[in-house]
């Protein structure tokens, strides 16, 4: 607990301080740093738009994938396939992003689109490129909890549902989906929280044009050595995260207690 | 005129069975889980599948429910072949071995689930009303809003039963529904199940590996072994006329004496038992001389006495005595027949004086109570 709270406390204290003449931190008590926040508005805006969109996009791709792995795939191959999905996660995001830099860059997909006659498009250094990188990078993190919840789902419940006259679609909506809500919730929470702090993917695929709060922090702490302002930005980010996670948890538990409405769909 | 119409609407004397298996086999890889099953289930009856673990009881149920389709043969419901008809389209409901209740729904929602799937839709008020009735039948009034995990094992079992019966299926399949309950609750639920079956008039097919359960509840029992049906019949038929040694040993307790037929006289036959003695038995299946057979003598068919009345009784030593109230079970030993069980009614001891352990007595039985069966386990 101390390990968790101490760094946050330090950040909070720093955020009320001032920047030293040659960088670093000078103790003070001023709200000046917070007043300065609008200067980083774009970074906040990008993060707060792309993190939820990235989370939902990952979910939309991860769910069918996890469903296939857990339910449809031959049990003998299940684990192998799961490992294949997870392995990329172990290699550095840096290396993997370079592949996307090439693919989305001038000589990659855009060249192909041009070639088949759809005109020239620009993909690299756009929010779209960042989104692609995010979905690709965080997919395993989303797939895994959903896979586990689907894999643990008692197949007899699905048979029971069918036995009681539910079509496969209705069984999916009324039994499968509600019972893997915990997996979906965990996956989304994990991906969302990590995305809020993401800086590598925007830096590589956004090319300095799609800035996240994470990039602002790297900049403030490592380049301009403005610790006080950096701390204010960081504290604000943590605050936003706390609020959104709280709202999110509320929604999920509401879903849990009002499962009846869900099942009536 | 009115009379004529009446006869025209009368049911045909030969009723189509509500469900039928015709030469049904089911293969899982190299395992033949069902091997040429032939069975007719008639409307309103209570049929049990009885057999040891892995003999294919669940497979037979799953073939009827529609979770498996036969590798060979036909499954018929109401006279129609339904081999590949999906489970959700069959007028059949199942009570699963471990209940398979939906954990995210309340008790009432679980019970109403089947009605909610109906198209055209059943009005909510009617669903609520039927759920209420079903709760009443299984004596769980007022538990509707509970969560599944708040229910005890016995209560969950009843919810599972209500969830299946509320749909008024033509055929209710029950896969060892009582196996997880303790002895007392099991006895209560057995009676409860029979009551429900009679009240609703639904055809029940029950799977069990508990012979007592099968004997006490069923109209007919289907004895299974290694994916095959060994014998189908009423509990009495199976007990009195088992088709083979396997059935005899599965229904009630029995003493077996192996031997060879030396002579046949009407429905009686003489058997040279392996110990060198010759005894007479009931040759119901018509075996002939030199056939290797097994003599099956039920413990209650053996008569114990202090004196050798007929002069042909066996001298036996009492090894053990278990008093069971109206009857007493004795384990006795004969020099050459070996050990066997005798069940003596209380009255015979009252008449003859007590039979004590370590006492020498005379044991005898009527030829009509000694059934001759094939020595092979199956026919
Ligand atoms: N889906 C399956 N895949 C492979 N083998 C199976 C499958 N289902 C059943 N079997 C095999 O078929 C045989 C019969 O199984 P079944 O479940 O019908 O037995 P059971 O009589 O219900 O046994 P128990 O009393 O233990 O429930 C067993 O040998 C089992 O291993
Ligand atoms: Mg079974």
mmCIF file with all atom_site columns, C-alpha atoms in Angstrom, chain A residues 164, chain B residues 106-118 127-128 130-131 162-163 166-167:
data_model
loop_
_atom_site.group_PDB
_atom_site.id
_atom_site.type_symbol
_atom_site.label_atom_id
_atom_site.label_alt_id
_atom_site.label_comp_id
_atom_site.label_asym_id
_atom_site.label_entity_id
_atom_site.label_seq_id
_atom_site.pdbx_PDB_ins_code
_atom_site.Cartn_x
_atom_site.Cartn_y
_atom_site.Cartn_z
_atom_site.occupancy
_atom_site.B_iso_or_equiv
_atom_site.pdbx_formal_charge
_atom_site.auth_seq_id
_atom_site.auth_comp_id
_atom_site.auth_asym_id
_atom_site.auth_atom_id
_atom_site.pdbx_PDB_model_num
ATOM 1  C CA . UNK A 1 164 ? -35.286 -25.538 -22.982 1.00 0.00 ? 164 UNK A CA 1
ATOM 2  C CA . UNK B 2 106 ? -32.925 -16.089 -10.167 1.00 0.00 ? 106 UNK B CA 1
ATOM 3  C CA . UNK B 2 107 ? -34.808 -19.256 -9.313  1.00 0.00 ? 107 UNK B CA 1
ATOM 4  C CA . UNK B 2 108 ? -37.957 -17.916 -10.973 1.00 0.00 ? 108 UNK B CA 1
ATOM 5  C CA . UNK B 2 109 ? -36.056 -16.846 -14.092 1.00 0.00 ? 109 UNK B CA 1
ATOM 6  C CA . UNK B 2 110 ? -34.474 -20.269 -14.316 1.00 0.00 ? 110 UNK B CA 1
ATOM 7  C CA . UNK B 2 111 ? -37.864 -21.938 -14.151 1.00 0.00 ? 111 UNK B CA 1
ATOM 8  C CA . UNK B 2 112 ? -39.431 -19.514 -16.614 1.00 0.00 ? 112 UNK B CA 1
ATOM 9  C CA . UNK B 2 113 ? -36.568 -19.816 -19.093 1.00 0.00 ? 113 UNK B CA 1
ATOM 10 C CA . UNK B 2 114 ? -38.190 -22.483 -21.256 1.00 0.00 ? 114 UNK B CA 1
ATOM 11 C CA . UNK B 2 115 ? -41.504 -20.626 -21.459 1.00 0.00 ? 115 UNK B CA 1
ATOM 12 C CA . UNK B 2 116 ? -39.706 -17.417 -22.398 1.00 0.00 ? 116 UNK B CA 1
ATOM 13 C CA . UNK B 2 117 ? -38.174 -19.092 -25.443 1.00 0.00 ? 117 UNK B CA 1
ATOM 14 C CA . UNK B 2 118 ? -41.559 -20.020 -26.919 1.00 0.00 ? 118 UNK B CA 1
ATOM 15 C CA . UNK B 2 127 ? -45.143 -17.216 -17.363 1.00 0.00 ? 127 UNK B CA 1
ATOM 16 C CA . UNK B 2 128 ? -45.215 -15.776 -13.848 1.00 0.00 ? 128 UNK B CA 1
ATOM 17 C CA . UNK B 2 130 ? -46.873 -21.055 -14.344 1.00 0.00 ? 130 UNK B CA 1
ATOM 18 C CA . UNK B 2 131 ? -43.588 -20.460 -12.540 1.00 0.00 ? 131 UNK B CA 1
ATOM 19 C CA . UNK B 2 162 ? -39.378 -27.435 -11.902 1.00 0.00 ? 162 UNK B CA 1
ATOM 20 C CA . UNK B 2 163 ? -37.437 -25.842 -14.763 1.00 0.00 ? 163 UNK B CA 1
ATOM 21 C CA . UNK B 2 166 ? -42.966 -26.374 -16.243 1.00 0.00 ? 166 UNK B CA 1
ATOM 22 C CA . UNK B 2 167 ? -42.681 -26.765 -20.031 1.00 0.00 ? 167 UNK B CA 1
#
